N, CA, C and O atoms as a CHARMM CRD file, in Angstrom:
* protein
*
  280
    1    1 MET  N    -19.80000   1.75800  -9.07400 PROA 1      0.00000
    2    1 MET  CA   -19.63500   3.57700  -9.24000 PROA 1      0.00000
    3    1 MET  C    -18.20300   3.47700  -9.41200 PROA 1      0.00000
    4    1 MET  O    -17.64300   2.47200  -8.97600 PROA 1      0.00000
    5    2 ALA  N    -17.48700   4.44500 -10.02700 PROA 2      0.00000
    6    2 ALA  CA   -16.52700   4.48200 -10.40800 PROA 2      0.00000
    7    2 ALA  C    -15.77900   5.11000  -9.26300 PROA 2      0.00000
    8    2 ALA  O    -16.26100   6.06900  -8.65900 PROA 2      0.00000
    9    3 ASP  N    -14.17200   4.39600  -8.83300 PROA 3      0.00000
   10    3 ASP  CA   -13.26700   5.09200  -8.07700 PROA 3      0.00000
   11    3 ASP  C    -12.76400   6.51700  -8.21500 PROA 3      0.00000
   12    3 ASP  O    -12.70400   7.15500  -9.26500 PROA 3      0.00000
   13    4 ARG  N    -12.43700   6.89400  -7.08800 PROA 4      0.00000
   14    4 ARG  CA   -12.22500   8.49300  -7.50900 PROA 4      0.00000
   15    4 ARG  C    -10.32700   8.36300  -8.10300 PROA 4      0.00000
   16    4 ARG  O     -9.57100   7.64200  -7.45100 PROA 4      0.00000
   17    5 LEU  N     -9.94400   8.92400  -9.00400 PROA 5      0.00000
   18    5 LEU  CA    -8.70900   9.21700  -9.41800 PROA 5      0.00000
   19    5 LEU  C     -7.86200   9.85900  -8.45700 PROA 5      0.00000
   20    5 LEU  O     -8.52200  10.64600  -7.77800 PROA 5      0.00000
   21    6 LEU  N     -6.75000   9.82500  -8.16900 PROA 6      0.00000
   22    6 LEU  CA    -5.91600  10.63500  -6.83000 PROA 6      0.00000
   23    6 LEU  C     -4.44600  10.96700  -8.00200 PROA 6      0.00000
   24    6 LEU  O     -3.81700  10.29300  -8.81900 PROA 6      0.00000
   25    7 THR  N     -4.41100  11.99200  -7.63600 PROA 7      0.00000
   26    7 THR  CA    -3.21200  12.30200  -8.36400 PROA 7      0.00000
   27    7 THR  C     -1.57400  11.38300  -7.50400 PROA 7      0.00000
   28    7 THR  O     -1.63700  10.75100  -6.45000 PROA 7      0.00000
   29    8 VAL  N     -0.57100  11.54500  -8.15800 PROA 8      0.00000
   30    8 VAL  CA     0.35600  10.90500  -7.63800 PROA 8      0.00000
   31    8 VAL  C      0.80000  11.31800  -6.32800 PROA 8      0.00000
   32    8 VAL  O      1.22900  10.56700  -5.45200 PROA 8      0.00000
   33    9 ALA  N      0.63600  12.83100  -6.24900 PROA 9      0.00000
   34    9 ALA  CA     1.15600  13.39600  -4.50800 PROA 9      0.00000
   35    9 ALA  C     -0.14800  12.78400  -3.44300 PROA 9      0.00000
   36    9 ALA  O      0.20200  12.26600  -2.38300 PROA 9      0.00000
   37   10 GLU  N     -1.44000  12.86100  -3.73700 PROA 10     0.00000
   38   10 GLU  CA    -2.97300  12.12700  -3.00800 PROA 10     0.00000
   39   10 GLU  C     -2.44800  10.87200  -2.88900 PROA 10     0.00000
   40   10 GLU  O     -2.29500  10.58400  -1.70200 PROA 10     0.00000
   41   11 ALA  N     -2.03600   9.81700  -3.81200 PROA 11     0.00000
   42   11 ALA  CA    -1.53100   8.80100  -3.12400 PROA 11     0.00000
   43   11 ALA  C     -0.22700   8.35600  -2.08000 PROA 11     0.00000
   44   11 ALA  O     -0.20900   7.47000  -1.22600 PROA 11     0.00000
   45   12 GLY  N      0.49000   8.99900  -2.35200 PROA 12     0.00000
   46   12 GLY  CA     1.49900   9.47200  -1.41000 PROA 12     0.00000
   47   12 GLY  C      1.36000   9.17900  -0.22600 PROA 12     0.00000
   48   12 GLY  O      1.85700   8.29700   0.47400 PROA 12     0.00000
   49   13 GLU  N      0.45100  10.19600   0.01200 PROA 13     0.00000
   50   13 GLU  CA    -0.56500  11.03500   1.02500 PROA 13     0.00000
   51   13 GLU  C     -1.12400  10.16800   1.54400 PROA 13     0.00000
   52   13 GLU  O     -1.06400  10.18400   2.77300 PROA 13     0.00000
   53   14 MET  N     -1.81400   9.17200   0.96900 PROA 14     0.00000
   54   14 MET  CA    -2.82300   7.89900   1.44200 PROA 14     0.00000
   55   14 MET  C     -2.03800   7.14700   2.06300 PROA 14     0.00000
   56   14 MET  O     -2.26600   6.67000   3.17500 PROA 14     0.00000
   57   15 LEU  N     -0.54000   6.88600   1.06300 PROA 15     0.00000
   58   15 LEU  CA     0.36900   5.74500   1.74900 PROA 15     0.00000
   59   15 LEU  C      1.05600   6.10100   3.05700 PROA 15     0.00000
   60   15 LEU  O      1.51500   5.23600   3.80200 PROA 15     0.00000
   61   16 GLY  N      1.11300   7.46200   3.32300 PROA 16     0.00000
   62   16 GLY  CA     2.29900   8.00800   4.26300 PROA 16     0.00000
   63   16 GLY  C      3.28500   8.19000   3.51800 PROA 16     0.00000
   64   16 GLY  O      4.25600   8.25200   4.27200 PROA 16     0.00000
   65   17 THR  N      3.58000   8.30000   2.57900 PROA 17     0.00000
   66   17 THR  CA     5.07000   8.36200   1.94500 PROA 17     0.00000
   67   17 THR  C      4.96800   9.69400   0.59500 PROA 17     0.00000
   68   17 THR  O      4.04800  10.47700   0.35400 PROA 17     0.00000
   69   18 GLY  N      6.02500   9.55600   0.06100 PROA 18     0.00000
   70   18 GLY  CA     6.27100  10.79900  -0.96900 PROA 18     0.00000
   71   18 GLY  C      5.78500  10.38000  -2.45400 PROA 18     0.00000
   72   18 GLY  O      5.12600   9.36300  -2.67400 PROA 18     0.00000
   73   19 GLU  N      6.09300  11.06600  -3.18800 PROA 19     0.00000
   74   19 GLU  CA     5.80700  10.95600  -4.59100 PROA 19     0.00000
   75   19 GLU  C      6.66300  10.24500  -5.36100 PROA 19     0.00000
   76   19 GLU  O      6.52400   9.83100  -6.51200 PROA 19     0.00000
   77   20 ARG  N      7.54300  10.15100  -4.62000 PROA 20     0.00000
   78   20 ARG  CA     8.84400   9.54300  -5.45300 PROA 20     0.00000
   79   20 ARG  C      8.50000   7.56800  -5.21100 PROA 20     0.00000
   80   20 ARG  O      8.65800   6.67600  -6.04600 PROA 20     0.00000
   81   21 PHE  N      8.07600   7.47500  -3.97300 PROA 21     0.00000
   82   21 PHE  CA     7.66100   6.08300  -3.70400 PROA 21     0.00000
   83   21 PHE  C      6.95300   5.57100  -4.26200 PROA 21     0.00000
   84   21 PHE  O      7.20600   4.45700  -4.71900 PROA 21     0.00000
   85   22 VAL  N      5.53200   6.30900  -4.48800 PROA 22     0.00000
   86   22 VAL  CA     4.22300   6.05000  -5.87900 PROA 22     0.00000
   87   22 VAL  C      4.83900   6.04000  -7.13500 PROA 22     0.00000
   88   22 VAL  O      4.40700   5.43400  -8.11600 PROA 22     0.00000
   89   23 ARG  N      5.79500   6.68000  -7.09400 PROA 23     0.00000
   90   23 ARG  CA     5.93100   6.65100  -8.87600 PROA 23     0.00000
   91   23 ARG  C      6.73200   5.49100  -8.93600 PROA 23     0.00000
   92   23 ARG  O      6.34600   4.63700  -9.73500 PROA 23     0.00000
   93   24 ARG  N      7.94500   5.20400  -8.16500 PROA 24     0.00000
   94   24 ARG  CA     8.48200   3.95600  -8.05700 PROA 24     0.00000
   95   24 ARG  C      7.77900   2.98400  -8.36100 PROA 24     0.00000
   96   24 ARG  O      8.23400   2.36100  -9.32000 PROA 24     0.00000
   97   25 LEU  N      6.56700   2.47100  -7.81300 PROA 25     0.00000
   98   25 LEU  CA     5.87100   1.41600  -7.36100 PROA 25     0.00000
   99   25 LEU  C      5.02400   1.38700  -8.99700 PROA 25     0.00000
  100   25 LEU  O      4.71600   0.36200  -9.60500 PROA 25     0.00000
  101   26 ILE  N      4.78600   2.77400  -9.43600 PROA 26     0.00000
  102   26 ILE  CA     3.82500   2.80500 -11.06600 PROA 26     0.00000
  103   26 ILE  C      4.99600   2.18200 -12.07000 PROA 26     0.00000
  104   26 ILE  O      4.82500   1.43500 -13.03300 PROA 26     0.00000
  105   27 ALA  N      6.30900   2.75100 -11.51500 PROA 27     0.00000
  106   27 ALA  CA     7.63800   2.35300 -12.82500 PROA 27     0.00000
  107   27 ALA  C      7.66500   0.57500 -12.66700 PROA 27     0.00000
  108   27 ALA  O      7.99100  -0.18900 -13.57500 PROA 27     0.00000
  109   28 GLU  N      7.33700   0.26300 -11.60500 PROA 28     0.00000
  110   28 GLU  CA     7.80800  -1.28600 -11.71500 PROA 28     0.00000
  111   28 GLU  C      6.54800  -2.28900 -11.89700 PROA 28     0.00000
  112   28 GLU  O      6.54500  -3.47800 -11.58000 PROA 28     0.00000
  113   29 ARG  N      5.34500  -1.47100 -12.54700 PROA 29     0.00000
  114   29 ARG  CA     4.23100  -1.86100 -12.00800 PROA 29     0.00000
  115   29 ARG  C      3.44800  -2.80100 -11.11200 PROA 29     0.00000
  116   29 ARG  O      2.62000  -3.63800 -11.46900 PROA 29     0.00000
  117   30 ARG  N      3.88000  -2.49800  -9.81400 PROA 30     0.00000
  118   30 ARG  CA     3.18500  -3.17500  -8.72500 PROA 30     0.00000
  119   30 ARG  C      2.21200  -2.20100  -7.88000 PROA 30     0.00000
  120   30 ARG  O      2.13700  -2.04900  -6.66100 PROA 30     0.00000
  121   31 ILE  N      1.48600  -1.58700  -8.93900 PROA 31     0.00000
  122   31 ILE  CA     0.32800  -0.99300  -8.15400 PROA 31     0.00000
  123   31 ILE  C     -0.49700  -0.25800  -9.97600 PROA 31     0.00000
  124   31 ILE  O     -0.06700   0.44300 -10.89200 PROA 31     0.00000
  125   32 ARG  N     -1.74300  -0.91600  -9.68200 PROA 32     0.00000
  126   32 ARG  CA    -2.66200  -0.29200 -10.96500 PROA 32     0.00000
  127   32 ARG  C     -2.83800   1.49500 -11.26800 PROA 32     0.00000
  128   32 ARG  O     -3.19400   2.27800 -10.38700 PROA 32     0.00000
  129   33 TYR  N     -2.59200   1.79500 -12.32500 PROA 33     0.00000
  130   33 TYR  CA    -2.70000   2.91100 -12.26300 PROA 33     0.00000
  131   33 TYR  C     -3.52500   3.37400 -13.93900 PROA 33     0.00000
  132   33 TYR  O     -3.62600   2.54900 -14.84700 PROA 33     0.00000
  133   34 VAL  N     -4.10800   5.03500 -14.06600 PROA 34     0.00000
  134   34 VAL  CA    -4.58500   5.26100 -14.92500 PROA 34     0.00000
  135   34 VAL  C     -3.52100   6.18700 -15.89400 PROA 34     0.00000
  136   34 VAL  O     -2.72000   6.92400 -15.31900 PROA 34     0.00000
  137   35 LYS  N     -3.53700   6.14400 -16.84200 PROA 35     0.00000
  138   35 LYS  CA    -2.49200   7.27700 -17.71600 PROA 35     0.00000
  139   35 LYS  C     -3.58800   8.16600 -18.81000 PROA 35     0.00000
  140   35 LYS  O     -4.16200   7.89100 -19.86400 PROA 35     0.00000
  141   36 LEU  N     -3.52600   9.06700 -18.13200 PROA 36     0.00000
  142   36 LEU  CA    -4.62000  10.17500 -19.05100 PROA 36     0.00000
  143   36 LEU  C     -3.46700  10.68200 -19.80900 PROA 36     0.00000
  144   36 LEU  O     -2.60400  11.06900 -19.02100 PROA 36     0.00000
  145   37 GLY  N     -3.21400  10.78900 -20.71300 PROA 37     0.00000
  146   37 GLY  CA    -1.78500  11.12800 -21.90100 PROA 37     0.00000
  147   37 GLY  C     -0.71300  11.28300 -21.10000 PROA 37     0.00000
  148   37 GLY  O     -0.02500  10.30900 -20.79300 PROA 37     0.00000
  149   38 ARG  N     -0.38200  12.80800 -20.56500 PROA 38     0.00000
  150   38 ARG  CA     1.15000  12.58500 -19.49800 PROA 38     0.00000
  151   38 ARG  C      0.61600  12.61800 -18.19700 PROA 38     0.00000
  152   38 ARG  O      1.50100  12.13500 -17.49000 PROA 38     0.00000
  153   39 PRO  N     -0.24700  12.89100 -17.56400 PROA 39     0.00000
  154   39 PRO  CA    -0.56100  12.56500 -16.16900 PROA 39     0.00000
  155   39 PRO  C     -0.70800  11.28100 -16.02500 PROA 39     0.00000
  156   39 PRO  O     -0.93600  10.46200 -16.91600 PROA 39     0.00000
  157   40 VAL  N     -0.53000  11.02400 -14.46900 PROA 40     0.00000
  158   40 VAL  CA    -0.79200   9.82800 -14.10400 PROA 40     0.00000
  159   40 VAL  C     -1.62600   9.79700 -13.08600 PROA 40     0.00000
  160   40 VAL  O     -1.61400  10.82500 -12.41000 PROA 40     0.00000
  161   41 ARG  N     -2.57700   8.69700 -12.64100 PROA 41     0.00000
  162   41 ARG  CA    -3.97900   8.60200 -11.75800 PROA 41     0.00000
  163   41 ARG  C     -3.90900   7.36700 -10.80200 PROA 41     0.00000
  164   41 ARG  O     -3.68600   6.27400 -11.32200 PROA 41     0.00000
  165   42 VAL  N     -4.05900   7.43500  -9.62600 PROA 42     0.00000
  166   42 VAL  CA    -4.25300   5.86800  -9.35400 PROA 42     0.00000
  167   42 VAL  C     -5.39400   5.98000  -8.52400 PROA 42     0.00000
  168   42 VAL  O     -5.58300   6.91800  -7.75000 PROA 42     0.00000
  169   43 PRO  N     -6.15600   5.01500  -8.69000 PROA 43     0.00000
  170   43 PRO  CA    -7.55600   4.92900  -8.17800 PROA 43     0.00000
  171   43 PRO  C     -7.29400   4.60600  -6.90900 PROA 43     0.00000
  172   43 PRO  O     -6.35900   3.87800  -6.57600 PROA 43     0.00000
  173   44 GLU  N     -8.09800   5.12600  -6.14200 PROA 44     0.00000
  174   44 GLU  CA    -8.12300   4.65400  -4.84100 PROA 44     0.00000
  175   44 GLU  C     -8.21100   3.37900  -4.27100 PROA 44     0.00000
  176   44 GLU  O     -7.60600   2.96400  -3.28300 PROA 44     0.00000
  177   45 SER  N     -9.00900   2.80000  -4.97600 PROA 45     0.00000
  178   45 SER  CA    -9.26200   0.78900  -4.64600 PROA 45     0.00000
  179   45 SER  C     -7.94800   0.42100  -5.06200 PROA 45     0.00000
  180   45 SER  O     -7.68300  -0.51000  -4.30200 PROA 45     0.00000
  181   46 ALA  N     -6.91500   0.59900  -5.84900 PROA 46     0.00000
  182   46 ALA  CA    -5.58600   0.45100  -6.33500 PROA 46     0.00000
  183   46 ALA  C     -4.92700   0.73400  -4.97000 PROA 46     0.00000
  184   46 ALA  O     -4.18700  -0.19200  -4.63900 PROA 46     0.00000
  185   47 ILE  N     -4.97000   1.50500  -4.29600 PROA 47     0.00000
  186   47 ILE  CA    -4.14900   1.99300  -2.87200 PROA 47     0.00000
  187   47 ILE  C     -4.65800   1.23700  -2.19300 PROA 47     0.00000
  188   47 ILE  O     -3.87200   0.78300  -1.36100 PROA 47     0.00000
  189   48 ALA  N     -6.11700   0.66600  -2.09900 PROA 48     0.00000
  190   48 ALA  CA    -6.70500  -0.21200  -0.86700 PROA 48     0.00000
  191   48 ALA  C     -6.16100  -1.43700  -1.19700 PROA 48     0.00000
  192   48 ALA  O     -5.93700  -2.14500  -0.21500 PROA 48     0.00000
  193   49 GLU  N     -5.84000  -1.97300  -2.41300 PROA 49     0.00000
  194   49 GLU  CA    -5.62800  -3.36300  -2.61200 PROA 49     0.00000
  195   49 GLU  C     -4.10700  -3.00300  -2.16300 PROA 49     0.00000
  196   49 GLU  O     -3.98500  -3.27600  -0.96900 PROA 49     0.00000
  197   50 TYR  N     -3.37800  -2.68700  -2.50000 PROA 50     0.00000
  198   50 TYR  CA    -1.84200  -2.66300  -2.11900 PROA 50     0.00000
  199   50 TYR  C     -1.59800  -2.88800  -0.98700 PROA 50     0.00000
  200   50 TYR  O     -0.68100  -3.67400  -0.75000 PROA 50     0.00000
  201   51 VAL  N     -2.51200  -2.13000   0.36900 PROA 51     0.00000
  202   51 VAL  CA    -2.16800  -1.87700   1.46400 PROA 51     0.00000
  203   51 VAL  C     -2.78400  -3.45700   2.34600 PROA 51     0.00000
  204   51 VAL  O     -2.50200  -3.90400   3.45700 PROA 51     0.00000
  205   52 GLU  N     -3.69500  -3.96000   1.27700 PROA 52     0.00000
  206   52 GLU  CA    -4.61800  -5.21300   1.84200 PROA 52     0.00000
  207   52 GLU  C     -3.37100  -6.58800   1.58700 PROA 52     0.00000
  208   52 GLU  O     -3.09600  -7.41400   2.45700 PROA 52     0.00000
  209   53 ALA  N     -2.77800  -6.54600   0.23400 PROA 53     0.00000
  210   53 ALA  CA    -2.21100  -7.48400   0.02100 PROA 53     0.00000
  211   53 ALA  C     -0.82200  -7.41700   0.82400 PROA 53     0.00000
  212   53 ALA  O     -0.11300  -8.42000   0.90500 PROA 53     0.00000
  213   54 ARG  N     -0.41700  -6.04800   1.48500 PROA 54     0.00000
  214   54 ARG  CA     0.94600  -6.48800   2.18600 PROA 54     0.00000
  215   54 ARG  C      0.82200  -5.94500   3.62600 PROA 54     0.00000
  216   54 ARG  O      1.61900  -5.24000   4.24600 PROA 54     0.00000
  217   55 THR  N     -0.36800  -6.44500   4.00600 PROA 55     0.00000
  218   55 THR  CA    -0.83300  -6.15000   5.55800 PROA 55     0.00000
  219   55 THR  C     -0.49400  -7.59400   6.15000 PROA 55     0.00000
  220   55 THR  O     -1.12200  -8.58100   5.76500 PROA 55     0.00000
  221   56 VAL  N      0.42700  -7.67100   7.01300 PROA 56     0.00000
  222   56 VAL  CA     0.86900  -8.59600   7.70100 PROA 56     0.00000
  223   56 VAL  C      0.30300  -9.13000   9.00700 PROA 56     0.00000
  224   56 VAL  O      0.62800  -8.43300   9.96800 PROA 56     0.00000
  225   57 ALA  N     -0.53000 -10.28100   9.32800 PROA 57     0.00000
  226   57 ALA  CA    -1.37000 -10.32900  10.13300 PROA 57     0.00000
  227   57 ALA  C     -0.38600 -10.87200  11.61100 PROA 57     0.00000
  228   57 ALA  O      0.65500 -11.50700  11.44100 PROA 57     0.00000
  229   58 PRO  N     -0.87300 -10.53100  12.95000 PROA 58     0.00000
  230   58 PRO  CA     0.24300 -10.29100  13.87700 PROA 58     0.00000
  231   58 PRO  C      0.31300 -12.28700  14.32600 PROA 58     0.00000
  232   58 PRO  O     -0.45700 -13.17700  13.96300 PROA 58     0.00000
  233   59 VAL  N      1.40700 -12.35500  15.11000 PROA 59     0.00000
  234   59 VAL  CA     1.27800 -13.69400  15.50200 PROA 59     0.00000
  235   59 VAL  C      0.99300 -13.98300  16.78800 PROA 59     0.00000
  236   59 VAL  O      1.58600 -13.43700  17.71800 PROA 59     0.00000
  237   60 ARG  N      0.13600 -14.79600  16.93400 PROA 60     0.00000
  238   60 ARG  CA    -0.21600 -14.97700  18.99800 PROA 60     0.00000
  239   60 ARG  C      0.29900 -15.64100  19.27500 PROA 60     0.00000
  240   60 ARG  O      0.09400 -16.76800  18.82400 PROA 60     0.00000
  241   61 ARG  N      1.36000 -15.40300  20.23900 PROA 61     0.00000
  242   61 ARG  CA     1.68400 -16.31600  21.53200 PROA 61     0.00000
  243   61 ARG  C      1.24500 -17.11600  22.46600 PROA 61     0.00000
  244   61 ARG  O      0.78600 -16.73400  23.54300 PROA 61     0.00000
  245   62 VAL  N      1.35500 -18.22200  22.11900 PROA 62     0.00000
  246   62 VAL  CA     0.35900 -19.05300  23.66000 PROA 62     0.00000
  247   62 VAL  C      1.67500 -18.76600  24.58800 PROA 62     0.00000
  248   62 VAL  O      2.85600 -19.03500  24.36900 PROA 62     0.00000
  249   63 ARG  N      1.04400 -18.11500  25.72100 PROA 63     0.00000
  250   63 ARG  CA     1.73200 -18.26000  26.85700 PROA 63     0.00000
  251   63 ARG  C      1.52100 -19.26000  28.11300 PROA 63     0.00000
  252   63 ARG  O      0.42000 -19.54000  28.58800 PROA 63     0.00000
  253   64 THR  N      2.82800 -19.77100  28.58800 PROA 64     0.00000
  254   64 THR  CA     1.99700 -20.90400  29.13200 PROA 64     0.00000
  255   64 THR  C      2.42600 -20.47000  30.21000 PROA 64     0.00000
  256   64 THR  O      3.17900 -19.50700  30.35400 PROA 64     0.00000
  257   65 ARG  N      1.90800 -21.25000  31.15200 PROA 65     0.00000
  258   65 ARG  CA     1.55800 -21.05100  32.92300 PROA 65     0.00000
  259   65 ARG  C      2.48000 -20.82400  33.58000 PROA 65     0.00000
  260   65 ARG  O      2.28300 -20.05500  34.52000 PROA 65     0.00000
  261   66 PHE  N      4.09600 -21.46600  33.35700 PROA 66     0.00000
  262   66 PHE  CA     5.20100 -21.25600  34.17900 PROA 66     0.00000
  263   66 PHE  C      5.81100 -20.84900  33.52400 PROA 66     0.00000
  264   66 PHE  O      5.45500 -20.90200  32.34700 PROA 66     0.00000
  265   67 GLY  N      6.83700 -20.32600  33.78900 PROA 67     0.00000
  266   67 GLY  CA     8.23900 -19.51400  33.04700 PROA 67     0.00000
  267   67 GLY  C      9.35800 -20.70100  33.07800 PROA 67     0.00000
  268   67 GLY  O      9.41500 -21.82000  33.58800 PROA 67     0.00000
  269   68 ARG  N     10.33700 -19.78500  32.16600 PROA 68     0.00000
  270   68 ARG  CA    10.93300 -21.11900  32.09100 PROA 68     0.00000
  271   68 ARG  C     11.88600 -21.65200  32.98700 PROA 68     0.00000
  272   68 ARG  O     12.32100 -21.03700  33.96000 PROA 68     0.00000
  273   69 ALA  N     12.34200 -23.26000  32.52400 PROA 69     0.00000
  274   69 ALA  CA    13.23700 -23.27900  33.84200 PROA 69     0.00000
  275   69 ALA  C     14.77100 -22.86400  33.64200 PROA 69     0.00000
  276   69 ALA  O     15.15400 -22.41600  32.56100 PROA 69     0.00000
  277   70 ALA  N     15.39100 -22.98500  34.43100 PROA 70     0.00000
  278   70 ALA  CA    16.77500 -21.91900  34.63000 PROA 70     0.00000
  279   70 ALA  C     17.58800 -23.44200  34.59400 PROA 70     0.00000
  280   70 ALA  O     18.81300 -23.49100  34.69900 PROA 70     0.00000
C-alpha cells in the first residue's frame, strides 16, 4: 500500500511545527520527499521515520534505599 503524500503544511502540522521547519528539513535533505513538478510532498512514513530516529528513550535512575549522607 502506498503512503499518503502530505503537503508541507500537513507535514508541519503532524510534527507540531510550521511550514518553514519542514521546508528547511527538505532543503537540508534530512527528510524524504517527493517532487511533483513544482509542488513538494512528504510521505507519511517519512514523518514517522524522522520522529522515530530522533526519539530519545528516558534514563531510568536507580533509587537507593537511603538518602545521601551530609
